[in-house]
C-alpha positions as a Python dict, from the first residue, in 0.01 Angstrom:
ca = {
    (1, 'M'): (0, 0, 0),
    (2, 'R'): (292, -85, -227),
    (3, 'S'): (639, -163, -98),
    (4, 'M'): (899, 76, -241),
    (5, 'P'): (1270, 96, -169),
    (6, 'E'): (1403, 391, 31),
    (7, 'K'): (1631, 486, -259),
    (8, 'P'): (1639, 373, -623),
    (9, 'I'): (1830, 63, -730),
    (10, 'A'): (2125, 129, -963),
    (11, 'I'): (2160, -81, -1278),
    (12, 'A'): (2463, -59, -1507),
    (13, 'V'): (2373, -85, -1876),
    (14, 'H'): (2565, -91, -2202),
    (15, 'V'): (2355, 62, -2480),
    (16, 'T'): (2377, 6, -2854),
    (17, 'P'): (2168, 277, -3028),
    (18, 'R'): (2042, 258, -3387),
    (19, 'S'): (2001, -117, -3360),
    (20, 'G'): (1762, -327, -3565),
    (21, 'R'): (1520, -365, -3274),
    (22, 'D'): (1461, -277, -2911),
    (23, 'E'): (1574, -560, -2685),
    (24, 'V'): (1761, -660, -2373),
    (25, 'T'): (2020, -905, -2503),
    (26, 'G'): (2163, -1024, -2173),
    (27, 'V'): (2413, -944, -1903),
    (28, 'R'): (2792, -941, -1906),
    (29, 'A'): (3078, -851, -1675),
    (30, 'D'): (3231, -508, -1722),
    (31, 'A'): (3605, -437, -1688),
    (32, 'A'): (3577, -437, -1308),
    (33, 'G'): (3385, -765, -1306),
    (34, 'A'): (3047, -612, -1215),
    (35, 'D'): (2731, -712, -1403),
    (36, 'E'): (2623, -485, -1687),
    (37, 'V'): (2292, -531, -1874),
    (38, 'C'): (2327, -520, -2256),
    (39, 'V'): (2050, -321, -2426),
    (40, 'R'): (1987, -246, -2794),
    (41, 'V'): (1746, 25, -2908),
    (42, 'T'): (1639, 148, -3250),
    (43, 'A'): (1640, 513, -3143),
    (44, 'P'): (1937, 733, -3235),
    (45, 'P'): (2143, 895, -2959),
    (46, 'D'): (2015, 1239, -3062),
    (47, 'G'): (1842, 1460, -2807),
    (48, 'G'): (1807, 1186, -2548),
    (49, 'K'): (1592, 963, -2772),
    (50, 'A'): (1803, 653, -2702),
    (51, 'N'): (1798, 725, -2328),
    (52, 'K'): (1418, 743, -2330),
    (53, 'A'): (1399, 417, -2527),
    (54, 'V'): (1634, 243, -2281),
    (55, 'C'): (1428, 360, -1981),
    (56, 'K'): (1105, 246, -2146),
    (57, 'L'): (1251, -95, -2237),
    (58, 'V'): (1390, -160, -1888),
    (59, 'A'): (1066, -42, -1726),
    (60, 'E'): (863, -283, -1942),
    (61, 'A'): (1100, -569, -1861),
    (62, 'L'): (1067, -502, -1488),
    (63, 'G'): (692, -440, -1501),
    (64, 'V'): (711, -86, -1361),
    (65, 'P'): (595, 246, -1507),
    (66, 'K'): (855, 414, -1728),
    (67, 'S'): (851, 714, -1495),
    (68, 'R'): (1022, 494, -1234),
    (69, 'V'): (1334, 439, -1448),
    (70, 'E'): (1576, 721, -1531),
    (71, 'V'): (1933, 769, -1645),
    (72, 'A'): (2136, 862, -1336),
    (73, 'S'): (2471, 896, -1513),
    (74, 'G'): (2624, 849, -1856),
    (75, 'H'): (2366, 1054, -2044),
    (76, 'T'): (2589, 1082, -2352),
    (77, 'A'): (2785, 757, -2314),
    (78, 'R'): (2709, 400, -2415),
    (79, 'R'): (2769, 288, -2058),
    (80, 'K'): (2500, 427, -1833),
    (81, 'R'): (2377, 386, -1481),
    (82, 'L'): (2001, 371, -1444),
    (83, 'A'): (1813, 455, -1126),
    (84, 'V'): (1517, 218, -1090),
    (85, 'D'): (1243, 270, -833),
    (86, 'A'): (1146, -95, -785),
    (87, 'P'): (1192, -366, -522),
    (88, 'A'): (1551, -493, -513),
    (89, 'E'): (1430, -853, -525),
    (90, 'R'): (1252, -791, -856),
    (91, 'V'): (1555, -620, -1011),
    (92, 'D'): (1794, -891, -888),
    (93, 'A'): (1567, -1170, -1016),
    (94, 'W'): (1537, -1002, -1356),
    (95, 'I'): (1913, -960, -1395),
    (96, 'A'): (1971, -1320, -1280),
    (97, 'S'): (1724, -1445, -1544),
    (98, 'L'): (1911, -1279, -1832),
    (99, 'P'): (2148, -1485, -2048),
    (100, 'R'): (2520, -1410, -2046),
    (101, 'C'): (2631, -1211, -2353),
}
């Protein structure tokens, strides 16, 4: 039996669509001082294509199925909040391993 959190973990991301490649570039502090993961995707922001690419990229980085990552808020903005159905320890370790950008 797998261990799942009671509710999804929230991750703040800053997305750059139409980039040269799909990648997580690092983590930075937002205006309030909270960590924000920087993500670049090749997909355009048309029809949710960039959102799907972001969810897929984050899911791959965390080693979870893409169905366990979704955009919770900021669907049309560069700054988004993702809901991730994964153990908090895994998410925290991943964010801590990212370089500062």
